[in-house]
Amino acid sequence: METKNIGLRGIEVADTKVSNIDGEKGKLIYRGYDILDLTKNSTYEETAYLLLHDNLPTKQQLDEFKTKLKEARFIPKQMQINMGNWRKDADPMDMLQAFVSALAGYYDEEFSSKESSYDKAINLISKTATIIASWNRIRNGLEIIDPDPSLDHAGNFLYMMFGEKPDPEIEKIFDICLILHAEHTFNASTFIARQVASTRAHMYSAASAAIGALSGELHGGANYEVMRMLLDIGDIEKVEPWIKEKMEKGERIMGMGHAVYKTYDPRAQVLKELSRKLAEKTGEPWYKITEKVETTTISEMKKLKGKDIYPNVDLYSASLYYMLKIPMDLNTPIFAISRVVGWAAHIIEEKFAEAAPKTALYRPKAVYVGKYCGPEGCEYKTLDLRK
Ligand code: ACO
């Protein structure tokens, strides 16, 4: 018997109102709004409100939401002390996963009302940013910087990282990056979050499982690998031979290809332009090298497999974050800082079944291809009889 539906590709598992992707047209919609409109007109906070509540906030709703986010930014002192006990070279994604899970040990994890779930979502959005910025300070032997209530989410994160209020242009670029990464239907980490929520585990637990899924290089971990690739290539002249050699060996080029988009990923489109602008400002070569990686991979793919391939969200975010002076191994945690709102929106939807009245505990079927020892099964031999 052959296993069908490997990787659950194309299998419908639940209804959702949170977002939609049109992989053929290259469109991404958050609760009815085109991502391109949101990046032009919205902020991360407005987008987060939209994803959680199914409508854009009024001025008063936004003010209240922002106040709650600001109030939730602090993490417990004990948590900071515990972070200090970690190995300084620990992977920030492992650290984030552990400390998001640990939030349940400090805050009420009760998960039976929709209203209280919004507070947990706010706690997650604000505290993941503080956890990462704090960890970056701790591992570098620096004092943790307290959140600044005069700054919005993007600006405050950069402030907690670097200890200086960011240039407004940089803050805006970073805010757009957060909007772009906030949600993406049933991607690997979001599906994991929904799956854990379907067991009725609490929100911190579901978010922590999602962080584990995001860390893998075929998912969120790709943006770290992209930057490693760019540094390894180092020079625009070396792009072609580097890419050709990898692809001839059958290796994958990180930041290229997508399970759903069969055309240009709209997020990559926006990030490409931001990366170009930032490279103009900083004079760094990374945008041009990335662009050459894109065109070379496209032409090699055509030559070797006769297929089309396009950049995904990770290709241009890597160079962008590098030029923002964000340490490379924080690329994926920053993805998590943004995506946490998408996870929370899906966890709430899964749990309270607003769009999916038939949600149930996820339990796919496996095709057993293990040992058969006849109709009665294998005879158990005690240790002394085994050869
Ligand atoms: N480089 C080289 N070849 C590729 C790439 C790539 N990046 N992506 C796909 N291919 C090739 C595969 O080798 C395969 O060839 P084959 O048919 O001869 O076996 C063909 O294209 C189709 O590959 P699939 O894995 O079936 O394509 P799928 O659409 O399922 O893969 C995936 C999507 C996993 C993202 C893939 O494109 C990939 O590995 N990309 C690199 C990792 C990456 O950038 N991940 C981030 C994705 S976005 C995100 O998660 C946030």
Coordinates of C-alpha atoms and ligand atoms in Angstrom, one line a residue:
M1 CA 0.0 0.0 0.0
E2 CA 1.3 3.4 -0.9
T3 CA 1.0 6.4 1.5
K4 CA -1.3 9.0 0.1
N5 CA -1.3 12.7 1.0
I6 CA 2.3 13.0 2.0
G7 CA 2.8 16.2 3.9
L8 CA -1.0 16.7 3.8
R9 CA -0.6 18.8 0.6
G10 CA -3.9 20.0 -0.7
I11 CA -5.9 18.3 2.1
E12 CA -8.6 20.5 3.6
V13 CA -8.6 20.2 7.4
A14 CA -10.7 23.1 8.7
D15 CA -12.5 26.3 7.7
T16 CA -10.8 29.6 8.5
K17 CA -11.7 33.2 8.4
V18 CA -8.2 34.4 9.3
S19 CA -6.5 34.6 5.9
N20 CA -6.3 33.3 2.4
I21 CA -3.6 32.7 -0.2
D22 CA -4.2 32.6 -3.9
G23 CA -1.0 30.7 -4.9
E24 CA -1.7 31.1 -8.6
K25 CA -2.2 34.9 -8.5
G26 CA 0.3 35.6 -5.8
K27 CA -2.2 37.2 -3.4
L28 CA -2.3 37.1 0.4
I29 CA -5.4 38.3 2.2
Y30 CA -5.7 38.9 5.9
R31 CA -9.4 38.9 7.0
G32 CA -10.5 40.2 3.6
Y33 CA -7.7 42.8 3.2
D34 CA -4.9 42.5 0.6
I35 CA -1.5 42.4 2.3
L36 CA -0.2 45.0 -0.1
D37 CA -2.9 47.5 1.1
L38 CA -2.0 46.7 4.7
T39 CA 1.7 47.3 4.2
K40 CA 1.0 50.6 2.5
N41 CA -1.6 51.9 5.0
S42 CA -1.5 50.0 8.2
T43 CA 0.8 49.3 11.2
Y44 CA 1.6 46.1 12.9
E45 CA -0.7 46.9 15.8
E46 CA -3.7 47.6 13.5
T47 CA -2.9 44.4 11.5
A48 CA -2.7 42.4 14.8
Y49 CA -6.0 43.8 15.9
L50 CA -7.5 42.9 12.5
L51 CA -6.2 39.3 12.7
L52 CA -7.5 38.8 16.2
H53 CA -10.9 40.5 15.9
D54 CA -11.9 40.2 12.2
N55 CA -12.2 43.9 11.7
L56 CA -9.8 46.9 11.5
P57 CA -10.0 48.9 14.8
T58 CA -11.6 52.2 15.3
K59 CA -9.3 54.9 16.8
Q60 CA -10.6 54.1 20.3
Q61 CA -10.2 50.4 19.8
L62 CA -6.7 50.8 18.5
D63 CA -5.7 53.1 21.4
E64 CA -7.0 50.6 23.9
F65 CA -5.3 47.7 22.1
K66 CA -1.9 49.6 22.0
T67 CA -2.2 50.4 25.7
K68 CA -2.7 46.8 26.6
L69 CA 0.2 45.7 24.4
K70 CA 2.4 48.3 26.1
E71 CA 1.3 47.2 29.6
A72 CA 2.1 43.6 28.7
R73 CA 5.7 44.2 27.5
F74 CA 7.5 43.5 30.8
I75 CA 8.6 40.0 31.6
P76 CA 9.0 38.7 35.2
K77 CA 12.3 39.5 36.9
Q78 CA 12.7 35.8 37.7
M79 CA 12.4 35.0 34.0
Q80 CA 15.3 37.3 33.2
I81 CA 17.3 35.6 35.9
N82 CA 16.5 32.2 34.5
M83 CA 17.6 33.4 31.0
G84 CA 20.9 34.4 32.5
N85 CA 21.5 30.7 33.5
W86 CA 21.3 29.6 29.9
R87 CA 24.4 28.9 27.7
K88 CA 25.2 32.1 26.0
D89 CA 25.5 30.3 22.6
A90 CA 22.1 28.6 22.9
D91 CA 19.9 28.9 19.8
P92 CA 17.5 31.8 20.3
M93 CA 14.7 29.8 18.9
D94 CA 15.2 27.1 21.6
M95 CA 15.3 29.8 24.2
L96 CA 12.1 31.5 22.8
Q97 CA 10.3 28.2 22.7
A98 CA 11.2 27.4 26.3
F99 CA 10.4 30.8 27.7
V100 CA 7.0 31.2 25.8
S101 CA 6.1 27.8 27.3
A102 CA 7.3 29.1 30.7
L103 CA 4.8 32.1 30.5
A104 CA 2.2 29.6 31.7
G105 CA 4.1 29.3 34.9
Y106 CA 3.9 33.0 35.6
Y107 CA 0.5 34.0 34.2
D108 CA -3.0 32.5 34.3
E109 CA -3.2 29.9 31.5
E110 CA -7.0 29.4 31.8
F111 CA -8.3 28.9 28.3
S112 CA -12.0 28.5 28.5
S113 CA -13.3 32.0 27.5
K114 CA -12.7 33.8 24.2
E115 CA -12.3 37.1 26.0
S116 CA -9.5 35.9 28.2
S117 CA -7.8 34.4 25.2
Y118 CA -7.4 37.9 23.7
D119 CA -5.4 38.9 26.8
K120 CA -3.2 35.9 26.4
A121 CA -2.7 36.8 22.7
I122 CA -1.6 40.3 23.8
N123 CA 0.7 38.8 26.4
L124 CA 2.3 36.6 23.7
I125 CA 2.7 39.4 21.2
S126 CA 4.3 41.8 23.6
K127 CA 6.4 39.3 25.6
T128 CA 7.9 37.3 22.7
A129 CA 9.5 40.6 21.5
T130 CA 10.8 41.4 25.0
I131 CA 12.1 37.8 25.5
I132 CA 14.1 38.0 22.3
A133 CA 15.5 41.5 22.9
S134 CA 16.3 40.6 26.5
W135 CA 18.1 37.4 25.5
N136 CA 20.2 39.3 23.0
R137 CA 21.3 41.7 25.7
I138 CA 22.0 38.9 28.2
R139 CA 24.0 36.7 25.9
N140 CA 26.2 39.7 25.0
G141 CA 26.8 40.6 28.6
L142 CA 24.7 43.8 28.4
E143 CA 22.1 45.2 30.7
I144 CA 18.5 44.5 29.7
I145 CA 16.7 47.6 28.4
D146 CA 13.2 48.2 29.7
P147 CA 10.4 48.7 27.1
D148 CA 9.7 52.4 26.2
P149 CA 6.0 53.2 26.3
S150 CA 6.4 56.1 23.9
L151 CA 7.3 53.7 21.2
D152 CA 5.1 51.4 19.1
H153 CA 5.8 47.7 18.8
A154 CA 8.4 47.8 16.0
G155 CA 10.2 50.8 17.4
N156 CA 10.2 49.5 20.9
F157 CA 11.7 46.1 19.8
L158 CA 14.6 47.9 18.0
Y159 CA 15.0 50.1 21.1
M160 CA 15.2 47.1 23.5
M161 CA 17.7 45.5 21.2
F162 CA 20.1 48.4 20.5
G163 CA 19.4 50.9 23.3
E164 CA 18.6 53.8 21.0
K165 CA 15.4 55.0 19.5
P166 CA 15.4 53.9 15.9
D167 CA 15.5 56.2 12.9
P168 CA 11.8 56.6 11.8
E169 CA 12.6 55.2 8.3
I170 CA 14.2 52.1 9.8
E171 CA 11.3 51.7 12.2
K172 CA 8.8 51.9 9.3
I173 CA 10.7 49.3 7.3
F174 CA 10.7 47.0 10.3
D175 CA 7.0 47.6 11.0
I176 CA 6.3 46.5 7.4
C177 CA 8.4 43.4 7.9
L178 CA 6.3 42.5 10.9
I179 CA 3.0 43.0 9.0
L180 CA 4.3 40.8 6.1
H181 CA 5.2 37.9 8.5
A182 CA 2.1 38.1 10.7
E183 CA 0.0 35.4 9.1
H184 CA 0.0 32.8 6.3
T185 CA -3.0 30.4 6.6
F186 CA -2.2 26.7 7.4
N187 CA 1.6 26.9 7.1
A188 CA 3.6 24.3 9.1
S189 CA 3.8 26.2 12.4
T190 CA 0.2 27.5 12.3
F191 CA -1.1 24.1 11.6
I192 CA 0.9 22.8 14.6
A193 CA -0.5 25.6 16.8
R194 CA -4.1 24.6 15.7
Q195 CA -3.3 20.9 16.2
V196 CA -2.1 21.5 19.8
A197 CA -5.1 23.8 20.5
S198 CA -7.4 21.0 19.2
T199 CA -6.3 18.9 22.1
R200 CA -7.5 21.7 24.4
A201 CA -4.0 22.4 25.6
H202 CA -3.6 26.1 26.5
M203 CA -2.4 29.0 24.3
Y204 CA 1.1 29.2 25.6
S205 CA 1.6 25.5 24.9
A206 CA 0.2 25.8 21.4
A207 CA 2.4 28.8 20.6
S208 CA 5.5 27.1 22.0
A209 CA 4.9 24.1 19.7
A210 CA 4.5 26.5 16.8
I211 CA 7.9 28.1 17.6
G212 CA 9.5 24.6 17.4
A213 CA 8.0 24.1 14.0
L214 CA 9.1 27.5 12.8
S215 CA 12.7 26.8 13.7
G216 CA 13.2 24.3 11.0
E217 CA 15.2 25.3 7.8
L218 CA 12.4 24.3 5.5
H219 CA 10.1 26.8 7.3
G220 CA 11.1 29.9 9.2
G221 CA 14.7 28.8 9.6
A222 CA 15.3 29.4 5.9
N223 CA 16.0 33.2 6.4
Y224 CA 19.0 32.3 8.6
E225 CA 20.3 29.9 6.0
V226 CA 19.8 32.5 3.3
M227 CA 22.1 34.9 5.1
R228 CA 24.7 32.2 5.6
M229 CA 24.5 31.5 1.9
L230 CA 25.0 35.2 1.0
L231 CA 28.0 35.5 3.3
D232 CA 29.4 32.3 1.9
I233 CA 29.0 33.6 -1.7
G234 CA 30.3 37.0 -0.6
D235 CA 30.7 38.5 -4.1
I236 CA 28.3 39.1 -6.9
E237 CA 30.8 37.4 -9.4
K238 CA 30.7 34.2 -7.4
V239 CA 26.9 33.8 -7.4
E240 CA 26.5 31.9 -10.7
P241 CA 29.1 29.2 -10.0
W242 CA 27.9 28.8 -6.4
I243 CA 24.3 28.4 -7.3
K244 CA 25.0 26.1 -10.3
E245 CA 27.2 23.8 -8.2
K246 CA 24.6 23.4 -5.5
M247 CA 21.7 22.9 -7.9
E248 CA 23.7 20.4 -10.0
K249 CA 24.2 18.4 -6.8
G250 CA 20.4 18.5 -6.2
E251 CA 20.7 20.8 -3.2
R252 CA 18.0 23.3 -2.4
I253 CA 18.5 27.1 -2.6
M254 CA 17.2 28.6 0.6
G255 CA 14.6 31.4 0.1
M256 CA 13.5 30.0 -3.2
G257 CA 10.3 28.0 -3.9
H258 CA 7.1 27.7 -2.0
A259 CA 4.6 25.0 -1.3
V260 CA 1.6 27.2 -2.2
Y261 CA 2.8 30.1 -4.4
K262 CA 3.3 29.1 -7.9
T263 CA 4.1 32.7 -8.8
Y264 CA 5.9 35.6 -7.1
D265 CA 5.2 35.6 -3.3
P266 CA 3.7 39.1 -2.7
R267 CA 5.7 39.4 0.5
A268 CA 8.9 38.8 -1.3
Q269 CA 7.9 41.5 -3.8
V270 CA 7.6 44.1 -0.9
L271 CA 10.7 42.9 0.9
K272 CA 12.7 43.0 -2.3
E273 CA 11.9 46.7 -2.7
L274 CA 12.6 47.5 0.9
S275 CA 16.0 45.6 0.7
R276 CA 16.8 47.6 -2.4
K277 CA 16.0 50.9 -0.7
L278 CA 18.0 50.0 2.4
A279 CA 21.0 48.9 0.3
E280 CA 21.0 52.3 -1.4
K281 CA 21.0 53.9 2.1
T282 CA 23.8 51.7 3.6
G283 CA 25.8 51.1 0.4
E284 CA 26.0 47.3 1.2
P285 CA 26.2 44.7 -1.5
W286 CA 23.6 42.2 -0.2
Y287 CA 20.6 43.3 -2.2
K288 CA 22.5 42.9 -5.5
I289 CA 23.9 39.6 -4.5
T290 CA 20.4 38.4 -3.5
E291 CA 18.9 39.6 -6.7
K292 CA 21.6 37.6 -8.6
V293 CA 20.8 34.5 -6.5
E294 CA 17.1 34.9 -7.5
T295 CA 17.8 35.2 -11.3
T296 CA 20.4 32.5 -11.3
T297 CA 18.2 30.0 -9.4
I298 CA 15.3 30.8 -11.8
S299 CA 17.4 30.1 -14.9
E300 CA 19.1 27.0 -13.5
M301 CA 15.7 25.5 -12.4
K302 CA 14.4 26.0 -15.9
K303 CA 17.5 24.5 -17.4
L304 CA 17.8 21.5 -15.0
K305 CA 14.1 20.7 -14.4
G306 CA 12.1 22.7 -16.9
K307 CA 10.2 24.2 -13.9
D308 CA 9.5 27.7 -12.6
I309 CA 10.6 28.8 -9.2
Y310 CA 10.2 32.1 -7.4
P311 CA 11.6 33.8 -4.2
N312 CA 9.7 33.3 -1.0
V313 CA 9.4 35.6 2.0
D314 CA 12.8 34.5 3.3
L315 CA 15.0 35.5 0.4
Y316 CA 15.0 39.3 0.8
S317 CA 14.2 39.4 4.5
A318 CA 17.6 37.9 5.2
S319 CA 19.6 40.8 3.7
L320 CA 17.1 43.3 5.0
Y321 CA 17.6 42.2 8.6
Y322 CA 21.4 42.0 8.1
M323 CA 21.4 45.6 7.0
L324 CA 19.3 46.6 10.0
K325 CA 22.2 45.2 12.1
I326 CA 20.1 42.4 13.5
P327 CA 22.2 39.4 14.4
M328 CA 21.6 36.6 11.9
D329 CA 20.4 34.0 14.3
L330 CA 17.6 36.4 15.3
N331 CA 16.1 36.3 11.8
T332 CA 13.8 33.4 12.7
P333 CA 12.9 34.6 16.2
I334 CA 11.9 37.9 14.5
F335 CA 9.7 35.9 12.2
A336 CA 8.2 34.4 15.4
I337 CA 7.7 37.8 17.0
S338 CA 5.5 38.7 14.1
R339 CA 3.8 35.4 13.4
V340 CA 2.7 34.9 17.0
V341 CA -0.4 37.0 16.3
G342 CA -1.3 34.7 13.4
W343 CA -0.9 31.7 15.6
A344 CA -3.0 33.3 18.3
A345 CA -5.8 34.1 15.9
H346 CA -5.8 30.5 14.6
I347 CA -5.6 29.1 18.1
I348 CA -8.7 31.2 19.2
E349 CA -10.5 30.2 16.0
E350 CA -9.7 26.5 16.5
K351 CA -10.6 26.5 20.1
F352 CA -13.8 28.6 19.9
A353 CA -14.8 27.1 16.5
E354 CA -16.1 30.4 15.1
A355 CA -15.5 29.5 11.5
A356 CA -15.2 25.8 11.8
P357 CA -18.2 24.3 13.7
K358 CA -16.9 20.8 13.0
T359 CA -13.4 21.2 14.4
A360 CA -12.2 18.1 16.2
L361 CA -9.0 16.7 17.7
Y362 CA -6.7 16.2 14.7
R363 CA -6.0 12.6 14.2
P364 CA -4.7 11.6 10.7
K365 CA -4.3 8.0 9.7
A366 CA -0.9 6.3 9.3
V367 CA 0.0 3.6 6.8
Y368 CA 1.8 0.9 8.7
V369 CA 4.7 -0.4 6.7
G370 CA 6.5 -2.0 9.7
K371 CA 7.2 -5.7 10.4
Y372 CA 4.5 -8.3 9.9
C373 CA 5.0 -11.8 11.5
G374 CA 1.9 -13.5 10.1
P375 CA -1.7 -13.1 11.3
E376 CA -0.8 -13.5 15.0
G377 CA 1.9 -10.9 14.9
C378 CA 5.5 -11.3 16.3
E379 CA 6.2 -13.7 19.1
Y380 CA 7.8 -11.9 22.0
K381 CA 11.2 -13.4 23.0
T382 CA 12.7 -12.6 26.3
L383 CA 16.1 -10.9 26.3
D384 CA 18.1 -14.2 26.9
L385 CA 16.5 -15.7 23.8
R386 CA 17.3 -12.9 21.4
K387 CA 20.2 -13.2 19.0
Ligands
ACO1 N1 16.0 25.0 -4.6 C1 16.2 24.0 -5.5 N2 15.2 23.2 -6.0 C2 14.0 23.4 -5.4 C3 13.7 24.3 -4.4 C4 14.8 25.1 -4.0 N3 14.7 26.1 -3.1 N4 12.5 24.3 -4.1 C5 11.9 23.3 -4.8 N5 12.9 22.7 -5.6 C6 12.7 21.6 -6.5 C7 12.6 20.3 -5.7 O1 13.9 19.7 -5.7 C8 11.7 19.5 -6.6 O2 12.3 18.9 -7.6 P1 11.9 17.5 -8.1 O3 10.5 17.6 -8.6 O4 12.8 17.2 -9.2 O5 12.0 16.6 -6.9 C9 10.7 20.5 -7.1 O6 11.4 21.8 -7.1 C10 9.5 20.6 -6.3 O7 9.9 20.6 -4.9 P2 8.9 20.3 -3.8 O8 9.6 20.1 -2.5 O9 7.8 19.4 -4.2 O10 8.2 21.7 -3.8 P3 7.4 22.3 -2.7 O11 6.6 23.3 -3.3 O12 6.7 21.2 -1.9 O13 8.6 22.8 -1.7 C11 9.6 24.2 -0.2 C12 8.4 24.0 -1.0 C13 9.8 23.1 0.9 C14 9.5 25.5 0.5 C15 10.8 24.2 -1.1 O14 10.7 25.1 -2.2 C16 12.2 24.4 -0.4 O15 12.7 23.5 0.1 N6 12.6 25.7 -0.4 C17 13.9 26.0 0.2 C18 13.6 26.3 1.7 C19 12.9 27.6 2.0 O16 13.2 28.6 1.5 N7 11.9 27.5 2.9 C20 11.1 28.6 3.3 C21 9.7 28.5 2.7 S1 8.7 29.9 3.1 C22 8.3 29.7 4.8 O17 8.2 28.6 5.2 C23 8.2 30.8 5.6

